[in-house]
Short mmCIF file of N, CA, C and O in Angstrom, two decimals:
data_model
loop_
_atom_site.label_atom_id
_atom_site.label_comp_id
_atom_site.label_asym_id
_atom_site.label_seq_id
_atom_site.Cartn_x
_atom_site.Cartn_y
_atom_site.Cartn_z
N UNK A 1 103.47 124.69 103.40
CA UNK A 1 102.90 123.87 102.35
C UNK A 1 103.08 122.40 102.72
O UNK A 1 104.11 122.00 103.27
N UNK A 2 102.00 121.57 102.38
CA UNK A 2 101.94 120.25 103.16
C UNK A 2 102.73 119.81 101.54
O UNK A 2 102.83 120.44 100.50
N UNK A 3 103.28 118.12 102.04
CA UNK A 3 103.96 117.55 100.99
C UNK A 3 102.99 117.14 100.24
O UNK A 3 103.25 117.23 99.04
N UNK A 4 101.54 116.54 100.62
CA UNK A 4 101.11 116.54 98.99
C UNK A 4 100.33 117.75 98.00
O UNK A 4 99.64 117.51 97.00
N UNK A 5 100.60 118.92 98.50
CA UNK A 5 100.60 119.94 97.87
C UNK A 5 101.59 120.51 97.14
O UNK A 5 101.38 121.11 96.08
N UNK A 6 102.89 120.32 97.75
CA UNK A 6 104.30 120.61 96.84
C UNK A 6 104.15 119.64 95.77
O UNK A 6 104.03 119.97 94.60
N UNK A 7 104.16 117.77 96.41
CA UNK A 7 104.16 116.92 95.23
C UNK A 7 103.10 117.38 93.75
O UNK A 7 103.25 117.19 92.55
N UNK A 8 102.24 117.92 94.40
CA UNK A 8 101.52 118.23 93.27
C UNK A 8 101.62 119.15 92.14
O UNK A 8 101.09 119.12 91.02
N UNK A 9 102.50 120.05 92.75
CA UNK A 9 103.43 120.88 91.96
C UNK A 9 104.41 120.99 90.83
O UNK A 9 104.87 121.79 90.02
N UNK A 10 104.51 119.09 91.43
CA UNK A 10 105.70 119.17 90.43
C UNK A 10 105.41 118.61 89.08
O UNK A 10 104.39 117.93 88.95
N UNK A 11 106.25 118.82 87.98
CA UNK A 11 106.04 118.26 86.66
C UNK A 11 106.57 117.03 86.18
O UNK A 11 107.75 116.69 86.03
N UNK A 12 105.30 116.30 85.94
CA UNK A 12 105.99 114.58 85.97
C UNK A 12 105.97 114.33 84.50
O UNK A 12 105.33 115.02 83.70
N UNK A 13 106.74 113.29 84.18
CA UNK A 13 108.06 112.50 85.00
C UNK A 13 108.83 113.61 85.49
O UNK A 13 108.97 114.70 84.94
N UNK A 14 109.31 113.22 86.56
CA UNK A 14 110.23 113.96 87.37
C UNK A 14 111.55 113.33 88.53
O UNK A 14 111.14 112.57 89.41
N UNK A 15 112.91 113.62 88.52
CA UNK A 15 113.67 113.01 89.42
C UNK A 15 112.98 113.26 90.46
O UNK A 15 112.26 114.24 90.60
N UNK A 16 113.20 112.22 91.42
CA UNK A 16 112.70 112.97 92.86
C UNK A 16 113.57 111.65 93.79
O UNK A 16 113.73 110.45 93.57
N UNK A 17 114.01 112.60 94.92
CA UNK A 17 115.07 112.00 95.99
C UNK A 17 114.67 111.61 97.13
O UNK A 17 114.49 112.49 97.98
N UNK A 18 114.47 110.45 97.42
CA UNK A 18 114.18 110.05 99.11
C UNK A 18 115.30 109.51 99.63
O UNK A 18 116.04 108.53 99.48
N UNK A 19 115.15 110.82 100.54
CA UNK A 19 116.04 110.82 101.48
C UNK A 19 115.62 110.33 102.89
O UNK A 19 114.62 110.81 103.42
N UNK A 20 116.53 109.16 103.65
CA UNK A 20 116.40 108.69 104.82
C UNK A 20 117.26 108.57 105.89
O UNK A 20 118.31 108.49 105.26
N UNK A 21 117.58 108.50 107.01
CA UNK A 21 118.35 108.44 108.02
C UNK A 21 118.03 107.26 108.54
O UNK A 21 117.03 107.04 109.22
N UNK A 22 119.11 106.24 108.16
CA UNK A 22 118.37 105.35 109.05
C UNK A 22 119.48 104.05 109.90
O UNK A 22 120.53 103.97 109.27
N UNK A 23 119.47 103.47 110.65
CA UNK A 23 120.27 102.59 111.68
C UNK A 23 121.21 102.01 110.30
O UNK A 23 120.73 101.90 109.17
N UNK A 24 122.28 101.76 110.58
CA UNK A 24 123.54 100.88 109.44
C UNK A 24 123.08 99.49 109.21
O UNK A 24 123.22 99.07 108.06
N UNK A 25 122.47 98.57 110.25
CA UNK A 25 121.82 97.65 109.89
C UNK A 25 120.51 97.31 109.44
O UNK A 25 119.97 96.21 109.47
N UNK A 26 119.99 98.64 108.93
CA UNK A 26 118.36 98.47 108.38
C UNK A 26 118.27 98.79 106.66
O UNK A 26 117.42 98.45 105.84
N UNK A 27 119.57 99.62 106.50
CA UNK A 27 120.42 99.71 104.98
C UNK A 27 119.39 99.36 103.66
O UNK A 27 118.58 99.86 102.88
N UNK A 28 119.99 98.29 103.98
CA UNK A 28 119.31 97.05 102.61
C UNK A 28 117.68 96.59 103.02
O UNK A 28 116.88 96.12 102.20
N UNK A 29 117.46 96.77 104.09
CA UNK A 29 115.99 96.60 104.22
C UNK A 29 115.34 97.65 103.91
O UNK A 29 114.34 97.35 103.25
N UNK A 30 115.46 98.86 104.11
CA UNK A 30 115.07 100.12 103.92
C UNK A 30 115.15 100.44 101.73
O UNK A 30 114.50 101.17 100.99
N UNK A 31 115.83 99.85 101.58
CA UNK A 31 116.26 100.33 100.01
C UNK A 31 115.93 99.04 99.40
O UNK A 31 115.93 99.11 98.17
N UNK A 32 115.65 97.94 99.85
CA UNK A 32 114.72 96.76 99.36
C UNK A 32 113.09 97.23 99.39
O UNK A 32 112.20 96.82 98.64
N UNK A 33 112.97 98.13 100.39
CA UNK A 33 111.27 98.26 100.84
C UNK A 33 110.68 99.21 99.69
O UNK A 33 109.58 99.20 99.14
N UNK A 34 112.02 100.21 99.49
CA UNK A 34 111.74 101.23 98.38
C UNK A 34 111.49 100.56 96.96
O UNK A 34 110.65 101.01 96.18
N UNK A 35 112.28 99.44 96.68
CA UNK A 35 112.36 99.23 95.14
C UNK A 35 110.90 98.72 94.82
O UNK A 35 110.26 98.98 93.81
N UNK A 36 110.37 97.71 96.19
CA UNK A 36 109.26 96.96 95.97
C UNK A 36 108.19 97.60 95.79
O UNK A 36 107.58 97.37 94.75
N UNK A 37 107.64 98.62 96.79
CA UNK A 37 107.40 99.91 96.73
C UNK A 37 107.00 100.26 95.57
O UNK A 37 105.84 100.21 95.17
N UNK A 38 108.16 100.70 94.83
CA UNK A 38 107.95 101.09 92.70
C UNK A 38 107.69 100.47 92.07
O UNK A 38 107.14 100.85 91.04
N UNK A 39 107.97 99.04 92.32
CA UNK A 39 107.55 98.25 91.40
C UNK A 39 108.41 97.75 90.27
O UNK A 39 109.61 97.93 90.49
N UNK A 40 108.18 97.25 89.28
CA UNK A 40 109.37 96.41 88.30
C UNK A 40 109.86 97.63 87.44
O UNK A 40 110.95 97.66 86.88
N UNK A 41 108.74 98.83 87.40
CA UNK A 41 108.68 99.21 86.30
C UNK A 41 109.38 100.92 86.42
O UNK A 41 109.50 101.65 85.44
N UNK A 42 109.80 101.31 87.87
CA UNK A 42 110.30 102.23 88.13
C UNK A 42 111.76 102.13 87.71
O UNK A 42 112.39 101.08 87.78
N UNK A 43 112.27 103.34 87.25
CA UNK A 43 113.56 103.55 87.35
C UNK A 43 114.28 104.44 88.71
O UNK A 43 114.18 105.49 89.33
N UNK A 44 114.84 103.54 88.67
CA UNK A 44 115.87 104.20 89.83
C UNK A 44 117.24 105.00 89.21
O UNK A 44 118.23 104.27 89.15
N UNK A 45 117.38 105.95 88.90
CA UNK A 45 118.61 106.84 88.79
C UNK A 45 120.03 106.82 89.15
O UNK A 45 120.98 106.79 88.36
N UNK A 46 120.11 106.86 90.99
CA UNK A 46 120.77 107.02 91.91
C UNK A 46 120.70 106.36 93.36
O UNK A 46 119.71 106.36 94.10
N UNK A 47 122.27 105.66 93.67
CA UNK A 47 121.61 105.57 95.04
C UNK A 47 123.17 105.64 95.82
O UNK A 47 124.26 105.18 95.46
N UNK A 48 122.65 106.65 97.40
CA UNK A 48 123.98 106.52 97.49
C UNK A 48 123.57 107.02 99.12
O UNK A 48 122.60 107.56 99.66
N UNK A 49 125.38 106.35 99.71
CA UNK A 49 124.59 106.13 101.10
C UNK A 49 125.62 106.80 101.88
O UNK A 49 126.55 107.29 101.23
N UNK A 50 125.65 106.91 102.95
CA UNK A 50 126.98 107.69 103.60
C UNK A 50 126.78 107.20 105.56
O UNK A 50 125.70 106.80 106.00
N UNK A 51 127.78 107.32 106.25
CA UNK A 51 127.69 106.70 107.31
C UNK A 51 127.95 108.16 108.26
O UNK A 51 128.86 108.97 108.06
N UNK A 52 127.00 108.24 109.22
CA UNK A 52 127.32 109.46 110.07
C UNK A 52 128.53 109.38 110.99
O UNK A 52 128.63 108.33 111.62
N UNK A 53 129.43 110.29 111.18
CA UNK A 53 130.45 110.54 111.87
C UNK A 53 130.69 109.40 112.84
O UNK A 53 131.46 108.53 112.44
N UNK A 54 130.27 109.29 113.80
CA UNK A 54 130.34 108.05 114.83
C UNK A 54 130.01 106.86 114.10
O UNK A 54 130.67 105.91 114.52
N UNK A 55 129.03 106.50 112.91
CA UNK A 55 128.55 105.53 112.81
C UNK A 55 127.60 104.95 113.20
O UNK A 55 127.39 103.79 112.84
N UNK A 56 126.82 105.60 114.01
CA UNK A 56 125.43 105.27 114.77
C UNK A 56 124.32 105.10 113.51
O UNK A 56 123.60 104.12 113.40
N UNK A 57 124.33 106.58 112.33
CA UNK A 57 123.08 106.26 111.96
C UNK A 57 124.02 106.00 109.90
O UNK A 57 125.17 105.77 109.53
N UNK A 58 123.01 106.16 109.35
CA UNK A 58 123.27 106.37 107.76
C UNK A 58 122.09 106.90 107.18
O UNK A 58 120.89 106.69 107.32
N UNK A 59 123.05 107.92 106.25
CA UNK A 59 122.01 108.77 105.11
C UNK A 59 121.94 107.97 103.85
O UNK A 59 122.88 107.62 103.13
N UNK A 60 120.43 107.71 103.66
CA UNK A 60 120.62 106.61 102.51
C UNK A 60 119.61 107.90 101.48
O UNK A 60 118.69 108.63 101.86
N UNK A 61 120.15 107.79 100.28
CA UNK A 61 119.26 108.49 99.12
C UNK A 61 119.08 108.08 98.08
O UNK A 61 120.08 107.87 97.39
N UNK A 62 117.83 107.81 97.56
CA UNK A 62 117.13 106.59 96.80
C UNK A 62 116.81 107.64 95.47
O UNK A 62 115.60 107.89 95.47
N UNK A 63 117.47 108.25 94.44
CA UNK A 63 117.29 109.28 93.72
C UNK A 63 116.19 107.82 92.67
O UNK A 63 116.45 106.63 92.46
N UNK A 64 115.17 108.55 92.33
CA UNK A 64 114.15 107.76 91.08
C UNK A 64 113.18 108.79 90.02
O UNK A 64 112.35 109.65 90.34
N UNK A 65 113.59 108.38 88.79
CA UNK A 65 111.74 108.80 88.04
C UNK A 65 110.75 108.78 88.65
O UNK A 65 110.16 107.73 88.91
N UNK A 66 110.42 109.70 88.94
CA UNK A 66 108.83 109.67 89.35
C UNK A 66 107.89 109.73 88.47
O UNK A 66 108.07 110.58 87.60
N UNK A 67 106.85 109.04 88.39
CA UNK A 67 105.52 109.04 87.57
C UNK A 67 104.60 110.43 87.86
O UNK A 67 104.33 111.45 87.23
N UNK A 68 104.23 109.83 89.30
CA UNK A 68 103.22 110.65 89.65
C UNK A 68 103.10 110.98 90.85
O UNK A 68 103.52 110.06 91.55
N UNK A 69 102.68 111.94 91.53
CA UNK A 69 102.58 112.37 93.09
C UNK A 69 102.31 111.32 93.66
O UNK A 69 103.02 111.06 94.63
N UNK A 70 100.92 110.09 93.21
CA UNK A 70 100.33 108.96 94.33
C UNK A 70 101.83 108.23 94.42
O UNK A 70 102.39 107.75 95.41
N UNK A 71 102.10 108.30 93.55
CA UNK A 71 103.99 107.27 93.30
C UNK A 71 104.27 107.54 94.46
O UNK A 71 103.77 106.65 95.16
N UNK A 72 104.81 108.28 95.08
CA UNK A 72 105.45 109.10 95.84
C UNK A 72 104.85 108.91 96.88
O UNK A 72 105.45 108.08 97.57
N UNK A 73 103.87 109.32 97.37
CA UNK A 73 102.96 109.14 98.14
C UNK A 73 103.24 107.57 98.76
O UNK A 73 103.94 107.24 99.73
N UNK A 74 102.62 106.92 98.04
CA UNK A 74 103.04 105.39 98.24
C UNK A 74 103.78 104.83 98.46
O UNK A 74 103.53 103.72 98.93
N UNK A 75 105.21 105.25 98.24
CA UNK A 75 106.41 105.00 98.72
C UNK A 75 106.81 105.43 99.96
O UNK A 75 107.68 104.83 100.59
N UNK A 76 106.05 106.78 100.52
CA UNK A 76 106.34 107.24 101.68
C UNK A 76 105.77 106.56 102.97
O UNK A 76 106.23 106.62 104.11
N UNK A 77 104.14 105.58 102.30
CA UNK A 77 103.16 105.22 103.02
C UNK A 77 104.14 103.82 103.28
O UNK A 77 104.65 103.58 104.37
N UNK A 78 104.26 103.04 102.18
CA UNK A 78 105.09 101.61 102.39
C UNK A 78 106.24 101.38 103.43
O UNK A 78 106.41 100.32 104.04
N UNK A 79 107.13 102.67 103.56
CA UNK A 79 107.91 103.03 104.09
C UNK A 79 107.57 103.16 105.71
O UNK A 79 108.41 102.73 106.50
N UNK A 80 106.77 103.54 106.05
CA UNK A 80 106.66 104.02 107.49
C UNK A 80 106.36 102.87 108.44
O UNK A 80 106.16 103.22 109.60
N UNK A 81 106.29 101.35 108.14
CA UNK A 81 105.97 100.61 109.35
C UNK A 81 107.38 99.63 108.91
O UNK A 81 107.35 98.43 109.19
N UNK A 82 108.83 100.33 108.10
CA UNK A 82 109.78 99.95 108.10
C UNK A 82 110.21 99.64 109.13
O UNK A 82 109.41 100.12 109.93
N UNK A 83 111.07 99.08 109.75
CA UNK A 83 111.90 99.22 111.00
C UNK A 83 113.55 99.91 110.58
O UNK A 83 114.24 99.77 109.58
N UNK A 84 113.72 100.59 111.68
CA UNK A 84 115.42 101.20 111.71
C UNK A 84 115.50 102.34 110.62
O UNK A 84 116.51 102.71 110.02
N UNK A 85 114.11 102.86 110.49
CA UNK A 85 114.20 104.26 109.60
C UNK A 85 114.30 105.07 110.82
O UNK A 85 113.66 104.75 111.82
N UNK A 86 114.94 105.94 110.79
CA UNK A 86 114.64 106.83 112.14
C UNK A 86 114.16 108.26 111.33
O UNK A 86 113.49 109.07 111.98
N UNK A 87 114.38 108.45 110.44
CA UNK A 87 113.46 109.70 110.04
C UNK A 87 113.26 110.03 108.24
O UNK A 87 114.21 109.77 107.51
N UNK A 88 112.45 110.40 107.85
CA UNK A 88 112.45 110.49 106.45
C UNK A 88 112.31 111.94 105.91
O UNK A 88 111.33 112.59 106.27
N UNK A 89 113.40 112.60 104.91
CA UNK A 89 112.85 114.10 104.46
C UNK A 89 112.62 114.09 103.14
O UNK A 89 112.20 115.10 102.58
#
């Protein structure tokens, strides 16, 4: 199942978690890109970050209300010409 077929699945408003892996110094750029992303009017829930074993990368998770699948969508699209994301699930 492709993701905007699951997104579509789901029942909004809805929590929904983006989760990222990304370099320790891209952190706050990565979770600045997200808020702008939502806009004034999103709520954000949760956010919480953790540093991988060595320290090379970090799991950052941006828990938010979701509106609507394009929400989502859009956040994933804004996201991808980030720098120091190394992967998004």
């Amino acid at each position: 199942m492709s993701l905007h077929a699951a997104l579509q699945e789901l029942d909004y408003p809805c929590t929904y978690p983006f989760k990222l892996i990304c370099q320790p110094d891209a952190v706050e750029t990565v979770r600045q890109a997200i808020l702008k992303s939502l806009g004034d009017g999103a709520e954000v829930t949760d956010v919480h970050q953790r540093a991988s074993r060595n320290g090379r990368f970090v799991s950052l998770t941006v828990t938010i209300t979701a509106q609507s699948a394009a929400q989502i969508e859009t956040v994933y699209a804004d996201l991808a010409p980030v720098p120091g994301i190394v992967t998004s699930l």
